[in-house]
CSV table of C-alpha atoms and ligand atoms in Angstrom, one decimal:
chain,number,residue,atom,x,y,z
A,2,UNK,CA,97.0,105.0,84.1
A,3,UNK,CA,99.1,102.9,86.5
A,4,UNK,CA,97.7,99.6,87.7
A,5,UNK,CA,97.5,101.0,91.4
A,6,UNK,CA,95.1,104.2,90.0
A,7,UNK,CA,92.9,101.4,88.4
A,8,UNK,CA,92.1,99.7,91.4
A,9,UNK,CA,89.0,99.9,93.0
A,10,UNK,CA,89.5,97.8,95.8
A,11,UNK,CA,93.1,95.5,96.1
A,12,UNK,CA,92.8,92.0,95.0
A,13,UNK,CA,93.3,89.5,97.4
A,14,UNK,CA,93.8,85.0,96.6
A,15,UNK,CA,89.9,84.8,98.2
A,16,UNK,CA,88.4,88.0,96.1
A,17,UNK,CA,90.2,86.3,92.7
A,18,UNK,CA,89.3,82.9,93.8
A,19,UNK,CA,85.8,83.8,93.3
A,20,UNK,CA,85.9,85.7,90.6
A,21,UNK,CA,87.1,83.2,89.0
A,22,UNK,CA,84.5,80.5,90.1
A,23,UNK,CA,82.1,82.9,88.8
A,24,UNK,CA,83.4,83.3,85.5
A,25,UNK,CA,83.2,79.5,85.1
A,26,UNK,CA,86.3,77.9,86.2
A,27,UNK,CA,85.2,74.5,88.0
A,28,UNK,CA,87.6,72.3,90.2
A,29,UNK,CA,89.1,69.6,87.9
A,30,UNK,CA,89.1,71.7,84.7
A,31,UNK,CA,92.5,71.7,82.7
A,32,UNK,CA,93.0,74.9,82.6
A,33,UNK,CA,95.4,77.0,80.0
A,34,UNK,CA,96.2,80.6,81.3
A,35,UNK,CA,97.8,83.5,79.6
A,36,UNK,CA,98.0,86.5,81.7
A,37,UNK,CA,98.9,90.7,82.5
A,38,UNK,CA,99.3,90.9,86.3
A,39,UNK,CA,99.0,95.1,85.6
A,40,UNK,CA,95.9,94.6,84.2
A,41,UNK,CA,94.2,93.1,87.0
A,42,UNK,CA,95.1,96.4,89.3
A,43,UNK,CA,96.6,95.7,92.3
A,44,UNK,CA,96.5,92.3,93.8
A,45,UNK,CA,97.7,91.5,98.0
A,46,UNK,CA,100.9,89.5,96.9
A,47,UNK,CA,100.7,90.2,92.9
A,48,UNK,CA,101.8,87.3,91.1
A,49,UNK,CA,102.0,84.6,93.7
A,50,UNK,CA,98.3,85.6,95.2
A,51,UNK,CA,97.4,85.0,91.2
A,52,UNK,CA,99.0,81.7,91.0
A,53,UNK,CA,97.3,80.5,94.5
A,54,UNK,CA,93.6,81.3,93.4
A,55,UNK,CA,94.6,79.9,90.3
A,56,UNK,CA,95.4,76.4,91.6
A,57,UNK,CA,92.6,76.7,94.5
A,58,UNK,CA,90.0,77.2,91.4
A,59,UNK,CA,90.9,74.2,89.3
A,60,UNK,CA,91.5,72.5,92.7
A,61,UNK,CA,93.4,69.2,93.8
A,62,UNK,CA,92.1,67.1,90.9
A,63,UNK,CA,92.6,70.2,88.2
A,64,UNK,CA,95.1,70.7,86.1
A,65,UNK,CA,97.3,74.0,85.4
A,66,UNK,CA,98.8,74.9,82.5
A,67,UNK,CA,100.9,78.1,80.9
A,68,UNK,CA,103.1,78.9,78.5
A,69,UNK,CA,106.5,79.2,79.4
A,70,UNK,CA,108.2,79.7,76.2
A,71,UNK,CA,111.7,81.7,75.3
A,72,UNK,CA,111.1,83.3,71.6
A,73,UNK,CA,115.2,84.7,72.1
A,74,UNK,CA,116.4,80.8,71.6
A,75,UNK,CA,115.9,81.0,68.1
A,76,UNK,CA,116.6,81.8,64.8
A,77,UNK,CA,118.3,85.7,64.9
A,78,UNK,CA,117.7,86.3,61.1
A,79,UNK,CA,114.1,85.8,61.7
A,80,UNK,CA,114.1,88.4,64.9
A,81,UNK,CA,111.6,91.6,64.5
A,82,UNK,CA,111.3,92.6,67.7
A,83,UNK,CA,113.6,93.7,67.7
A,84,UNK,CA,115.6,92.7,64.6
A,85,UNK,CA,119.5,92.6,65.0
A,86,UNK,CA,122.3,93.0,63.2
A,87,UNK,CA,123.4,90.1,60.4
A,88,UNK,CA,126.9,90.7,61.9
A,89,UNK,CA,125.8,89.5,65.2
A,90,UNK,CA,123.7,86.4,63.7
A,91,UNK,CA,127.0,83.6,64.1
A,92,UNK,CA,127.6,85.4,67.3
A,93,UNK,CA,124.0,84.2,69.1
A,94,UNK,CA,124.1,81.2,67.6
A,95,UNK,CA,127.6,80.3,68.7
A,96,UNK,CA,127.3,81.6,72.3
A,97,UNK,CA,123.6,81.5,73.5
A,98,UNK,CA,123.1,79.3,76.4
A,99,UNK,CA,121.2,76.0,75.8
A,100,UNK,CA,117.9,75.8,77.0
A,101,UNK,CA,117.3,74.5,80.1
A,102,UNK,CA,113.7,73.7,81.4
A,103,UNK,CA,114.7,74.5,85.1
A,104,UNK,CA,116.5,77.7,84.7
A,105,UNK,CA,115.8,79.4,81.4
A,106,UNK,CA,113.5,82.4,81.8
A,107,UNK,CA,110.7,83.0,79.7
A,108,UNK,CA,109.9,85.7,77.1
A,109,UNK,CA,106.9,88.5,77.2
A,110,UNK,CA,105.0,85.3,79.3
A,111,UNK,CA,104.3,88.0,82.3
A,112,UNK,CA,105.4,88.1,86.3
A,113,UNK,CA,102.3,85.2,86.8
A,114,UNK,CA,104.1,82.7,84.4
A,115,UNK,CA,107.6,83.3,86.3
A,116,UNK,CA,105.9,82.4,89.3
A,117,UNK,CA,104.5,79.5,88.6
A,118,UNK,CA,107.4,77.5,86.2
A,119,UNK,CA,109.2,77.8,89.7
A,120,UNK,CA,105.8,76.2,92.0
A,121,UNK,CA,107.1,73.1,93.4
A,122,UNK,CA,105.7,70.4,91.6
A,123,UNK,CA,105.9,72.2,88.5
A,124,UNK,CA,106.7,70.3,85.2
A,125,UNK,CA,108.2,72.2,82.2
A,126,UNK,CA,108.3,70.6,78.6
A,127,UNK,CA,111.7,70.3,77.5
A,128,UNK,CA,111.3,72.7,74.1
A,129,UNK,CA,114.2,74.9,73.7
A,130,UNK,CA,111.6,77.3,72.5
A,131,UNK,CA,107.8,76.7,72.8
A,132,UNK,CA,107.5,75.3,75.8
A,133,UNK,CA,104.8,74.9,78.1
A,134,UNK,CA,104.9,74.0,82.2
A,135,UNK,CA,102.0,72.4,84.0
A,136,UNK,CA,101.2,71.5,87.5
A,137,UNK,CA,98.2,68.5,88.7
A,138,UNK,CA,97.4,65.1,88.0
A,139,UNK,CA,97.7,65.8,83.8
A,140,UNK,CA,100.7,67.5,83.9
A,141,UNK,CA,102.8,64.8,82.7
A,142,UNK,CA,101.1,64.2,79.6
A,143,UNK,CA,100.7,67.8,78.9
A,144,UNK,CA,104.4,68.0,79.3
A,145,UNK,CA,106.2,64.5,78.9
A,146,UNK,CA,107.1,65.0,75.3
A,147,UNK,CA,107.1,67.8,73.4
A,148,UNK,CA,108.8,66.9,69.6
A,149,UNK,CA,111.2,69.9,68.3
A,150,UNK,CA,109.8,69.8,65.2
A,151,UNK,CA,106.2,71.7,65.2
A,152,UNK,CA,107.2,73.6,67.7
A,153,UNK,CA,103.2,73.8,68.5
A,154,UNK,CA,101.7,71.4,66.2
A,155,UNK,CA,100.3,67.6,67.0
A,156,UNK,CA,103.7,66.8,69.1
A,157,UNK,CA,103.0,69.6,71.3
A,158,UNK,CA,101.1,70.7,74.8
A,159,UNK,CA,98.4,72.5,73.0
A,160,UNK,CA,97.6,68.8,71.2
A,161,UNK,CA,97.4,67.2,74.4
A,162,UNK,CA,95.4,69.8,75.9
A,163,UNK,CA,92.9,69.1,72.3
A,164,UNK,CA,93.0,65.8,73.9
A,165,UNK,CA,92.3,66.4,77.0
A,166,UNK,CA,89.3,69.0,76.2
A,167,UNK,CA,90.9,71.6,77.8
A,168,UNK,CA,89.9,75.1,79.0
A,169,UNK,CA,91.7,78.4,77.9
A,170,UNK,CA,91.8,81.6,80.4
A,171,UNK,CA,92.4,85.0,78.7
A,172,UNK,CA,93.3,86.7,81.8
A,173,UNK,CA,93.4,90.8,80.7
A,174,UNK,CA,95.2,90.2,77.6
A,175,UNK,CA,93.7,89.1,74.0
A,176,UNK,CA,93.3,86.8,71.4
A,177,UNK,CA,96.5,87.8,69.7
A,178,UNK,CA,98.3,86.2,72.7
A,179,UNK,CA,95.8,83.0,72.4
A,180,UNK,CA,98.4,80.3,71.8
A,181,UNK,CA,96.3,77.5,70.6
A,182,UNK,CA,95.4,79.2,67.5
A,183,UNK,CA,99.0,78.1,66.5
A,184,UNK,CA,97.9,74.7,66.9
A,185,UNK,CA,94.7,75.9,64.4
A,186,UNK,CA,97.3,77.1,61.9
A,187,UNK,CA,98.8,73.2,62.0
A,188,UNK,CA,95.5,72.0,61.2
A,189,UNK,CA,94.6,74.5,58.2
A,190,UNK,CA,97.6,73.7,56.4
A,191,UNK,CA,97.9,77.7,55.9
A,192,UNK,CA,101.5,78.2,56.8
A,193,UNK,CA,104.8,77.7,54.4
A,194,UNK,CA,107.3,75.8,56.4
A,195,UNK,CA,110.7,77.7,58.0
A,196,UNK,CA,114.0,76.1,59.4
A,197,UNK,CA,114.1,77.0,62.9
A,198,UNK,CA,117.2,76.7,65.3
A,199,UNK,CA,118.3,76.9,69.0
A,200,UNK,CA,120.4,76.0,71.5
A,201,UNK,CA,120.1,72.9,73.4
A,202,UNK,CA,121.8,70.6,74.9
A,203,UNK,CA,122.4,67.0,73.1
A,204,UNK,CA,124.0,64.0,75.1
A,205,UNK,CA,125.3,66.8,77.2
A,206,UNK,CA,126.7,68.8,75.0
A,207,UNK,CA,125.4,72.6,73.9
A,208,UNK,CA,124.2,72.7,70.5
A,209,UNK,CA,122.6,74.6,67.6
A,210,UNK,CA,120.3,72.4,66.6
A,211,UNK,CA,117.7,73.1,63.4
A,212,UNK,CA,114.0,71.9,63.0
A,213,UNK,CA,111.8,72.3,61.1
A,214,UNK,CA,108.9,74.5,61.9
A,215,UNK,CA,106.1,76.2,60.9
A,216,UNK,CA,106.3,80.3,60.0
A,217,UNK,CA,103.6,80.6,62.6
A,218,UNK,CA,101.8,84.4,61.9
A,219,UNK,CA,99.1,85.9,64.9
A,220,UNK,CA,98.3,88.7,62.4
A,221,UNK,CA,94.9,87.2,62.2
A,222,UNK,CA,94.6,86.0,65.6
A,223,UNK,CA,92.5,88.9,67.4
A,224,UNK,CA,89.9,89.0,64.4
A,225,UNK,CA,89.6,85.6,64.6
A,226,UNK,CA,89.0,85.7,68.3
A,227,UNK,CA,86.1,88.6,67.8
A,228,UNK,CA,84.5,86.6,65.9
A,229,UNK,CA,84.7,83.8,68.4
A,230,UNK,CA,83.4,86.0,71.3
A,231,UNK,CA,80.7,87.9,68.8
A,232,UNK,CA,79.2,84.2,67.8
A,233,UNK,CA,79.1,83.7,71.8
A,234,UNK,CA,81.1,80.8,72.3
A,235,UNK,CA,83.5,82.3,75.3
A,236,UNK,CA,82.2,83.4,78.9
A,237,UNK,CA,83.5,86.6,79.7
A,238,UNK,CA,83.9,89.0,82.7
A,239,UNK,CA,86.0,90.5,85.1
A,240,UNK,CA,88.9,89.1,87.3
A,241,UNK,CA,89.7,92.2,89.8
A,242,UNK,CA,90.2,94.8,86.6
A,243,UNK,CA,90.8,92.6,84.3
A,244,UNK,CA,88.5,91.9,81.2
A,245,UNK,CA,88.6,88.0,81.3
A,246,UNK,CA,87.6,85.1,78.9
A,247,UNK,CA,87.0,81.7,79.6
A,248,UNK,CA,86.2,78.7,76.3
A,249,UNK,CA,86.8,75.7,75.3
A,250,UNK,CA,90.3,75.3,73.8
A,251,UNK,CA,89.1,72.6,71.3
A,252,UNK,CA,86.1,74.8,70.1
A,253,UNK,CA,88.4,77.7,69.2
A,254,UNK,CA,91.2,75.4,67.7
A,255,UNK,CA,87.8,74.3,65.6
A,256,UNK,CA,86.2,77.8,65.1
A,257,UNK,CA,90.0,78.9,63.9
A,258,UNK,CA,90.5,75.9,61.2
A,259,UNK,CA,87.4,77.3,59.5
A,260,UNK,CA,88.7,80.7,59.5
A,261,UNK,CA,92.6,81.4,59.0
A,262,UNK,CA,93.7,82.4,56.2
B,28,COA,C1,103.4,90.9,77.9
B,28,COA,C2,102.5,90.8,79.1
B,28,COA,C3,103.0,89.7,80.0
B,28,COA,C4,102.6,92.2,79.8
B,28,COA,O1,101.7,92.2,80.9
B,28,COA,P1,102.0,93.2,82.2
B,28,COA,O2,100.8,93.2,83.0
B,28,COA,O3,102.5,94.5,81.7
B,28,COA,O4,103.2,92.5,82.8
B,28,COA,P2,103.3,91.3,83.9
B,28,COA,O5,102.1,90.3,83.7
B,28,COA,O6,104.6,90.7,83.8
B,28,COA,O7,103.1,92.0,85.3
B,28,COA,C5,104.2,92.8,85.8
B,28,COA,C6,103.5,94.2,86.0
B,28,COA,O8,102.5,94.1,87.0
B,28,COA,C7,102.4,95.3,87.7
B,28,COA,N1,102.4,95.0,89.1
B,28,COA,C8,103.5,94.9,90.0
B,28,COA,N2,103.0,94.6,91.2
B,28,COA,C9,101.7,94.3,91.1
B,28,COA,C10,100.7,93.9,92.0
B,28,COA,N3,101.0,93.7,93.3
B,28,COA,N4,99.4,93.8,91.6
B,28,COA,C11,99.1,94.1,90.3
B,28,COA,N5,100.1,94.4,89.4
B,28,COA,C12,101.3,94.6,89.8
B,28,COA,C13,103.6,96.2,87.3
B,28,COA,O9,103.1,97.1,86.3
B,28,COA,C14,104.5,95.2,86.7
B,28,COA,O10,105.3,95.8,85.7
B,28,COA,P3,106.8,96.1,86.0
B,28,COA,O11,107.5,94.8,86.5
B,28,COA,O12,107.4,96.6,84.7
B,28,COA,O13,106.8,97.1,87.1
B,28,COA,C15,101.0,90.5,78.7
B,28,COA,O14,100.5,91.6,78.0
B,28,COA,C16,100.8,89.3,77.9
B,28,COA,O15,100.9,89.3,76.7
B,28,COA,N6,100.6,88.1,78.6
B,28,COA,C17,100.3,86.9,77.9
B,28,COA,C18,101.5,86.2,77.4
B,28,COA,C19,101.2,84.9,76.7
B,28,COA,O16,100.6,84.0,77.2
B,28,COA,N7,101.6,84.8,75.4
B,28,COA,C20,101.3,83.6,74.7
B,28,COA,C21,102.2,83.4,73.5
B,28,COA,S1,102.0,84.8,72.3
Protein backbone atom coordinates (compact mmCIF):
# COMPACT_ATOMS: atom_id res chain seq x y z
CA UNK A 1 0.00 0.00 0.00
CA UNK A 2 1.50 3.30 -1.15
CA UNK A 3 1.88 6.13 1.28
CA UNK A 4 -0.69 8.28 -0.75
CA UNK A 5 -3.56 5.12 -0.28
CA UNK A 6 -2.73 5.43 3.47
CA UNK A 7 -3.72 8.80 3.86
CA UNK A 8 -6.69 9.78 5.41
CA UNK A 9 -6.40 13.37 5.19
CA UNK A 10 -2.83 15.08 3.80
CA UNK A 11 -0.51 16.30 6.49
CA UNK A 12 0.11 19.73 6.67
CA UNK A 13 3.38 21.74 9.21
CA UNK A 14 0.10 22.91 11.53
CA UNK A 15 -1.79 19.27 11.60
CA UNK A 16 1.94 17.68 12.50
CA UNK A 17 2.79 20.49 14.72
CA UNK A 18 0.09 19.39 16.85
CA UNK A 19 0.32 16.15 16.75
CA UNK A 20 3.31 16.33 17.90
CA UNK A 21 2.52 18.74 20.92
CA UNK A 22 0.19 16.11 21.81
CA UNK A 23 2.37 13.30 21.89
CA UNK A 24 4.57 15.21 24.36
CA UNK A 25 7.07 17.16 22.57
CA UNK A 26 7.37 20.57 24.66
CA UNK A 27 9.28 23.77 23.38
CA UNK A 28 12.86 23.62 24.62
CA UNK A 29 13.19 19.82 24.68
CA UNK A 30 16.40 18.36 22.97
CA UNK A 31 14.96 16.43 20.81
CA UNK A 32 16.60 13.23 18.83
CA UNK A 33 14.56 12.13 15.71
CA UNK A 34 14.73 9.12 13.53
CA UNK A 35 12.27 9.11 10.86
CA UNK A 36 10.06 7.30 7.48
CA UNK A 37 8.54 10.28 5.65
CA UNK A 38 6.29 7.18 3.73
CA UNK A 39 5.03 6.21 6.77
CA UNK A 40 3.50 9.27 7.86
CA UNK A 41 1.23 9.21 4.40
CA UNK A 42 1.25 12.11 2.64
CA UNK A 43 2.38 15.32 4.01
CA UNK A 44 1.72 19.27 2.07
CA UNK A 45 5.57 19.67 1.30
CA UNK A 46 6.85 16.00 2.56
CA UNK A 47 10.13 16.33 4.06
CA UNK A 48 10.63 20.06 4.53
CA UNK A 49 6.81 20.49 6.03
CA UNK A 50 8.31 17.62 8.58
CA UNK A 51 11.41 19.51 9.36
CA UNK A 52 9.26 22.94 10.02
CA UNK A 53 6.85 21.30 12.61
CA UNK A 54 9.73 19.75 13.91
CA UNK A 55 11.62 22.90 14.80
CA UNK A 56 8.19 24.87 15.60
CA UNK A 57 7.58 21.96 18.32
CA UNK A 58 10.85 22.07 20.27
CA UNK A 59 10.65 25.90 19.49
CA UNK A 60 13.36 28.82 19.55
CA UNK A 61 14.96 27.66 22.84
CA UNK A 62 14.80 23.67 21.66
CA UNK A 63 17.14 21.81 20.38
CA UNK A 64 17.19 19.47 17.14
CA UNK A 65 19.04 16.62 16.64
CA UNK A 66 19.41 13.54 13.92
CA UNK A 67 21.53 11.27 12.76
CA UNK A 68 23.26 11.98 9.78
CA UNK A 69 25.61 9.21 9.44
CA UNK A 70 27.33 7.48 6.06
CA UNK A 71 27.71 3.51 6.98
CA UNK A 72 29.42 3.32 3.01
CA UNK A 73 32.73 5.23 4.57
CA UNK A 74 33.86 2.28 6.16
CA UNK A 75 35.44 -0.74 6.38
CA UNK A 76 34.30 -2.92 2.93
CA UNK A 77 35.29 -6.39 4.44
CA UNK A 78 32.83 -5.81 7.09
CA UNK A 79 29.96 -4.80 4.37
CA UNK A 80 26.58 -7.10 4.57
CA UNK A 81 24.36 -5.08 2.94
CA UNK A 82 25.26 -5.72 0.68
CA UNK A 83 28.68 -7.52 0.92
CA UNK A 84 31.17 -6.87 -1.99
CA UNK A 85 33.70 -8.44 -3.54
CA UNK A 86 37.41 -8.90 -1.69
CA UNK A 87 38.81 -7.84 -5.11
CA UNK A 88 37.16 -4.61 -4.80
CA UNK A 89 38.18 -4.08 -0.93
CA UNK A 90 41.83 -1.90 -1.89
CA UNK A 91 39.74 -0.35 -4.61
CA UNK A 92 37.17 1.64 -1.97
CA UNK A 93 39.63 2.18 0.22
CA UNK A 94 42.05 3.77 -2.22
CA UNK A 95 39.40 5.93 -4.07
CA UNK A 96 36.41 6.74 -1.78
CA UNK A 97 35.95 10.39 -1.26
CA UNK A 98 36.75 11.71 2.25
CA UNK A 99 34.12 12.63 4.30
CA UNK A 100 32.94 15.88 4.33
CA UNK A 101 30.43 17.22 6.94
CA UNK A 102 28.94 19.79 4.38
CA UNK A 103 28.51 17.64 1.31
CA UNK A 104 28.64 13.92 2.14
CA UNK A 105 25.15 12.34 1.88
CA UNK A 106 23.81 10.21 4.38
CA UNK A 107 23.00 6.48 4.41
CA UNK A 108 19.26 4.78 4.97
CA UNK A 109 18.83 8.19 7.35
CA UNK A 110 15.41 9.00 5.19
CA UNK A 111 14.31 12.16 2.82
CA UNK A 112 13.54 14.18 6.56
CA UNK A 113 17.39 13.82 7.61
CA UNK A 114 18.53 15.15 4.01
CA UNK A 115 16.53 18.07 4.59
CA UNK A 116 17.45 19.13 7.57
CA UNK A 117 21.71 18.49 7.47
CA UNK A 118 21.21 21.21 4.75
CA UNK A 119 18.69 23.85 7.23
CA UNK A 120 20.69 26.84 7.57
CA UNK A 121 22.11 26.96 10.72
CA UNK A 122 22.62 23.45 10.82
CA UNK A 123 25.79 21.97 12.52
CA UNK A 124 27.07 18.41 11.49
CA UNK A 125 29.75 16.51 13.69
CA UNK A 126 32.76 15.95 11.79
CA UNK A 127 32.68 11.83 12.02
CA UNK A 128 33.55 10.33 8.71
CA UNK A 129 30.96 7.79 9.72
CA UNK A 130 28.61 8.20 12.67
CA UNK A 131 27.81 11.47 12.56
CA UNK A 132 25.09 13.42 13.93
CA UNK A 133 23.78 17.18 12.84
CA UNK A 134 21.93 19.52 15.15
CA UNK A 135 20.27 22.83 14.97
CA UNK A 136 19.36 25.33 18.43
CA UNK A 137 21.03 26.81 21.19
CA UNK A 138 22.81 23.03 22.13
CA UNK A 139 23.83 22.25 18.96
CA UNK A 140 27.40 22.96 19.45
CA UNK A 141 28.01 20.75 22.21
CA UNK A 142 26.03 18.06 20.69
CA UNK A 143 28.18 18.43 17.78
CA UNK A 144 31.56 20.20 18.61
CA UNK A 145 33.63 17.08 19.01
CA UNK A 146 32.86 13.88 18.14
CA UNK A 147 36.27 11.50 18.85
CA UNK A 148 36.81 8.82 15.87
CA UNK A 149 37.34 6.30 18.14
CA UNK A 150 33.75 4.98 19.61
CA UNK A 151 32.28 5.96 16.85
CA UNK A 152 29.04 6.19 19.36
CA UNK A 153 30.47 5.72 22.74
CA UNK A 154 31.29 8.59 25.55
CA UNK A 155 33.10 10.88 22.80
CA UNK A 156 30.05 11.03 20.84
CA UNK A 157 26.51 13.02 20.30
CA UNK A 158 24.47 10.37 21.89
CA UNK A 159 26.79 11.04 25.29
CA UNK A 160 26.10 14.62 25.12
CA UNK A 161 22.61 14.18 24.54
CA UNK A 162 22.94 11.53 28.06
CA UNK A 163 24.09 14.80 29.33
CA UNK A 164 21.91 16.92 28.34
CA UNK A 165 18.72 14.58 29.34
CA UNK A 166 17.58 14.38 26.03
CA UNK A 167 14.44 13.24 24.33
CA UNK A 168 14.30 10.51 21.56
CA UNK A 169 11.37 10.61 18.70
CA UNK A 170 10.64 7.32 16.90
CA UNK A 171 8.87 8.83 14.08
CA UNK A 172 7.14 5.47 12.08
CA UNK A 173 10.12 3.42 12.26
CA UNK A 174 11.38 1.09 15.42
CA UNK A 175 13.61 0.43 17.94
CA UNK A 176 15.98 -1.46 15.74
CA UNK A 177 16.76 2.03 14.23
CA UNK A 178 16.98 3.61 18.00
CA UNK A 179 20.59 4.74 17.84
CA UNK A 180 21.27 5.44 21.48
CA UNK A 181 21.11 1.82 22.30
CA UNK A 182 24.65 1.83 20.69
CA UNK A 183 25.65 4.12 23.30
CA UNK A 184 23.92 1.24 25.86
CA UNK A 185 26.15 -1.33 24.19
CA UNK A 186 29.34 1.08 25.37
CA UNK A 187 28.15 1.06 28.71
CA UNK A 188 27.57 -2.90 29.08
CA UNK A 189 30.80 -3.78 28.04
CA UNK A 190 28.99 -6.48 25.70
CA UNK A 191 30.79 -5.87 22.42
CA UNK A 192 34.42 -7.31 21.21
CA UNK A 193 36.30 -4.42 19.76
CA UNK A 194 36.85 -4.13 15.59
CA UNK A 195 39.38 -1.92 13.61
CA UNK A 196 37.30 0.39 11.71
CA UNK A 197 38.48 2.62 8.67
CA UNK A 198 37.42 5.58 6.44
CA UNK A 199 38.23 8.26 4.42
CA UNK A 200 38.85 11.55 5.75
CA UNK A 201 40.66 14.25 5.31
CA UNK A 202 43.92 14.94 7.54
CA UNK A 203 45.78 18.39 7.35
CA UNK A 204 44.15 18.52 4.01
CA UNK A 205 45.01 15.56 2.66
CA UNK A 206 42.46 12.45 1.86
CA UNK A 207 43.13 9.55 3.97
CA UNK A 208 42.26 6.00 5.13
CA UNK A 209 42.40 6.43 8.47
CA UNK A 210 41.71 3.28 11.17
CA UNK A 211 40.13 3.49 14.67
CA UNK A 212 39.21 1.59 16.82
CA UNK A 213 35.59 0.74 17.30
CA UNK A 214 33.16 -1.19 18.72
CA UNK A 215 31.39 -4.31 16.56
CA UNK A 216 28.20 -2.54 17.36
CA UNK A 217 25.11 -5.45 16.79
CA UNK A 218 21.01 -4.00 16.71
CA UNK A 219 20.11 -7.73 16.66
CA UNK A 220 18.71 -7.21 20.03
CA UNK A 221 17.56 -3.71 19.70
CA UNK A 222 13.69 -4.15 18.87
CA UNK A 223 13.25 -6.70 21.85
CA UNK A 224 14.86 -4.58 23.94
CA UNK A 225 12.69 -1.69 22.93
CA UNK A 226 9.26 -3.96 23.54
CA UNK A 227 10.15 -4.36 26.56
CA UNK A 228 10.77 -0.65 27.09
CA UNK A 229 7.28 0.29 25.63
CA UNK A 230 5.49 -2.97 27.52
CA UNK A 231 6.99 -1.68 31.07
CA UNK A 232 5.44 1.79 29.93
CA UNK A 233 8.22 4.06 29.98
CA UNK A 234 7.63 5.69 26.24
CA UNK A 235 4.46 7.88 25.23
CA UNK A 236 3.15 6.66 22.07
CA UNK A 237 0.73 7.72 19.25
CA UNK A 238 0.19 8.85 16.04
CA UNK A 239 1.97 11.58 13.90
CA UNK A 240 -0.35 11.79 10.57
CA UNK A 241 -0.04 7.74 9.90
CA UNK A 242 2.72 7.20 11.58
CA UNK A 243 2.90 5.03 14.80
CA UNK A 244 5.14 7.42 16.97
CA UNK A 245 7.23 7.15 20.26
CA UNK A 246 8.42 9.68 22.42
CA UNK A 247 11.05 8.76 26.01
CA UNK A 248 13.65 9.77 27.65
CA UNK A 249 16.92 8.97 25.89
CA UNK A 250 18.82 8.50 29.20
CA UNK A 251 16.03 6.10 30.63
CA UNK A 252 16.39 3.79 27.60
CA UNK A 253 20.32 4.04 27.41
CA UNK A 254 19.56 2.85 31.29
CA UNK A 255 16.75 0.24 30.68
CA UNK A 256 19.22 -1.12 27.77
CA UNK A 257 22.51 -1.48 30.09
CA UNK A 258 20.39 -3.84 32.19
CA UNK A 259 19.32 -5.83 29.35
CA UNK A 260 21.84 -6.44 26.26
CA UNK A 261 23.32 -9.22 25.92
C1 LIG B 1 15.20 3.69 5.88
C2 LIG B 1 14.08 4.69 6.10
C3 LIG B 1 14.60 6.10 6.03
C4 LIG B 1 13.06 4.45 4.99
O1 LIG B 1 11.88 5.24 5.20
P1 LIG B 1 11.00 5.71 3.97
O2 LIG B 1 9.81 6.33 4.48
O3 LIG B 1 10.82 4.56 3.04
O4 LIG B 1 11.95 6.73 3.19
P2 LIG B 1 12.18 8.30 3.46
O5 LIG B 1 11.99 8.66 4.88
O6 LIG B 1 13.49 8.59 2.83
O7 LIG B 1 11.03 8.99 2.63
C5 LIG B 1 11.01 8.94 1.21
C6 LIG B 1 9.70 8.30 0.76
O8 LIG B 1 8.60 9.06 1.26
C7 LIG B 1 7.52 8.94 0.34
N1 LIG B 1 7.09 10.29 -0.03
C8 LIG B 1 7.40 11.06 -1.10
N2 LIG B 1 6.77 12.22 -1.03
C9 LIG B 1 6.04 12.21 0.11
C10 LIG B 1 5.16 13.14 0.72
N3 LIG B 1 4.91 14.35 0.19
N4 LIG B 1 4.58 12.77 1.89
C11 LIG B 1 4.84 11.57 2.45
N5 LIG B 1 5.66 10.65 1.91
C12 LIG B 1 6.25 10.98 0.75
C13 LIG B 1 8.02 8.14 -0.85
O9 LIG B 1 7.60 6.80 -0.67
C14 LIG B 1 9.51 8.28 -0.74
O10 LIG B 1 10.19 7.18 -1.27
P3 LIG B 1 10.89 7.32 -2.72
O11 LIG B 1 11.85 8.46 -2.60
O12 LIG B 1 11.54 6.00 -2.92
O13 LIG B 1 9.77 7.62 -3.65
C15 LIG B 1 13.40 4.46 7.47
O14 LIG B 1 12.78 3.20 7.48
C16 LIG B 1 14.35 4.52 8.62
O15 LIG B 1 14.95 3.52 9.02
N6 LIG B 1 14.52 5.72 9.24
C17 LIG B 1 15.37 5.90 10.43
C18 LIG B 1 16.82 5.95 10.06
C19 LIG B 1 17.66 6.12 11.31
O16 LIG B 1 17.50 7.06 12.07
N7 LIG B 1 18.57 5.20 11.55
C20 LIG B 1 19.38 5.30 12.74
C21 LIG B 1 20.60 4.51 12.67
S1 LIG B 1 20.26 2.78 12.47
Amino acid sequence: VSFVERTTAPSTIGSLAADLSQLGVRPGMTLLVHSSLSAIGYVCGGAVAVVDALLSAVGAEGTLVMPTHTGDLSEPSQWKHPAVPEAWWPVIRGETPAFDPRTTPTRGMGAVVEVFRTWRGTLRSAHPRGSFAARGPNAQTITGAHTLEASFGEGSPLARLYDLDASVLLLGVGFDRNTSFHLAEHRAQCRPQVVQGTPMLEDGARVWKTYADLDYDAGPFADIGAAFLAAGRARSGTIGAAEAHLFSQRDCVDFAVMRLP
